[in-house]
C-alpha positions in Angstrom: -7.6 -5.2 -28.7 -6.1 -8.2 -27.0 -3.5 -8.1 -24.3 -0.2 -9.4 -25.6 2.0 -12.2 -24.4 3.1 -12.1 -20.8 0.6 -9.4 -19.9 2.2 -6.8 -22.1 -0.1 -4.5 -23.9 0.6 -3.0 -27.3 2.0 0.5 -27.0 -0.8 3.1 -26.9 -3.5 0.5 -26.8 -5.3 1.8 -23.7 -6.2 -1.8 -22.8 -6.2 -2.5 -19.1 -4.2 -5.5 -17.9 -6.1 -8.1 -15.8 -4.6 -7.0 -12.5 -5.8 -3.4 -13.3 -9.3 -4.7 -14.1 -9.4 -6.6 -10.8 -8.2 -3.6 -8.8 -10.7 -1.3 -10.5 -13.5 -3.7 -10.0 -12.8 -3.9 -6.2 -12.4 -0.1 -6.1 -15.9 0.2 -7.7 -17.3 -2.2 -5.1 -15.9 0.0 -2.4 -17.2 3.2 -4.0 -20.7 1.8 -4.4 -20.8 0.6 -0.8 -20.8 -3.1 -1.6 -17.6 -3.3 0.4 -17.3 -1.0 3.4 -14.3 0.1 5.4 -13.2 -2.8 7.6 -14.8 -5.5 5.4 -12.7 -8.4 4.3 -11.8 -8.3 0.6 -12.4 -11.5 -1.4 -9.7 -14.1 -1.0 -7.0 -14.7 -3.6 -8.7 -18.0 -4.5 -12.1 -16.3 -5.0 -10.6 -13.6 -7.2 -8.6 -16.1 -9.2 -11.8 -18.0 -9.9 -14.0 -14.9 -10.5 -11.5 -13.4 -13.0 -9.8 -16.5 -14.3 -6.5 -15.0 -13.3 -3.3 -16.4 -11.9 -2.2 -16.0 -8.3 0.5 -13.5 -9.4 -2.1 -11.4 -11.2 -4.3 -11.2 -8.1 -1.3 -10.4 -5.9 -0.4 -7.5 -8.2 -4.0 -6.2 -8.0 -4.0 -6.4 -4.2 -0.6 -4.7 -4.1 -2.0 -1.9 -6.3 -5.0 -1.4 -4.0 -2.7 -1.3 -0.9 -0.3 1.1 -2.5 -3.2 3.4 -3.4 -4.6 3.3 0.1 -7.8 1.2 -0.7 -6.8 -1.9 1.2 -4.7 -3.0 4.2 -3.3 -6.4 5.1 -3.6 -8.1 8.4 -1.1 -10.9 8.7 -2.8 -14.2 9.1 -6.3 -12.7 8.5 -6.3 -11.4 5.0 -6.9 -8.1 3.2 -9.5 -5.6 4.3 -11.0 -2.4 2.9 -9.0 0.5 4.4 -10.6 3.0 6.7 -10.4 6.4 5.1 -10.3 9.8 6.7 -13.3 12.0 6.0 -11.6 15.3 7.0 -10.8 16.4 3.5 -12.3 19.7 2.2 -15.2 19.6 -0.2 -13.5 21.8 -2.7 -12.3 20.4 -6.1 -13.7 16.9 -5.6 -11.3 16.3 -2.7 -13.9 14.3 -0.8 -14.1 11.7 -3.5 -13.1 8.1 -2.4 -10.1 8.3 -4.7 -8.8 11.5 -3.1 -9.6 10.4 0.4 -8.0 7.0 -0.1 -4.9 8.7 -1.6 -4.6 11.0 1.4 -5.2 8.2 3.8 -2.6 6.0 2.1 0.0 8.8 2.0 -0.7 9.7 5.7 -0.2 6.1 6.7 3.1 5.9 4.8 4.3 9.2 6.3 3.4 7.9 9.8 5.3 4.7 9.2 8.3 6.6 7.9 8.2 9.0 10.9 8.3 6.0 13.3 11.2 4.4 11.4 13.1 7.7 11.5 12.5 8.1 15.2 13.8 4.5 15.7 16.9 5.3 13.6 17.6 8.5 15.6 17.4 6.4 18.8 19.8 3.8 17.4 22.3 6.5 16.2 22.2 8.1 19.7 22.9 4.7 21.3 25.8 4.0 18.9 27.2 7.5 19.5 27.2 6.9 23.2 28.9 3.5 22.7 31.6 5.1 20.5 32.2 7.9 23.1 32.5 5.3 25.9 35.0 3.3 23.9 37.0 6.4 23.1 37.0 7.4 26.8 38.2 4.0 27.9 41.0 3.9 25.2 42.2 7.4 26.2 41.2 8.9 22.8 44.0 7.0 21.0 43.7 6.8 17.2 42.8 10.4 16.7 
């Protein structure tokens, strides 16, 4: 079945969109060892040429890989295969690259959220102190 206009697939067709094909191809290269943690991923121009895809399609594929923990961006340097933790139990196929990448991606997002939360708590404490200082100077008027 052919992908419809504007990348939309017919309902229930099961056809992968081009960005999904690109992402899955890169995942398979990582799984097979062709691309290893820390390796640079092909550039956008290379992927556009290889798959005959637009820049937006390649960007969507890279966003999907990053979202799922398979890739990381380094500003000014490009995209790289993510380092995955290997501390996952062997039970229930949890040591598969998919599971490890998922756990790694989630852990990185949780860590970033924890840092953002800590920064927000500091800012709130600073603002609270400023408000208290202003209230003290004004003699508590306005209450």
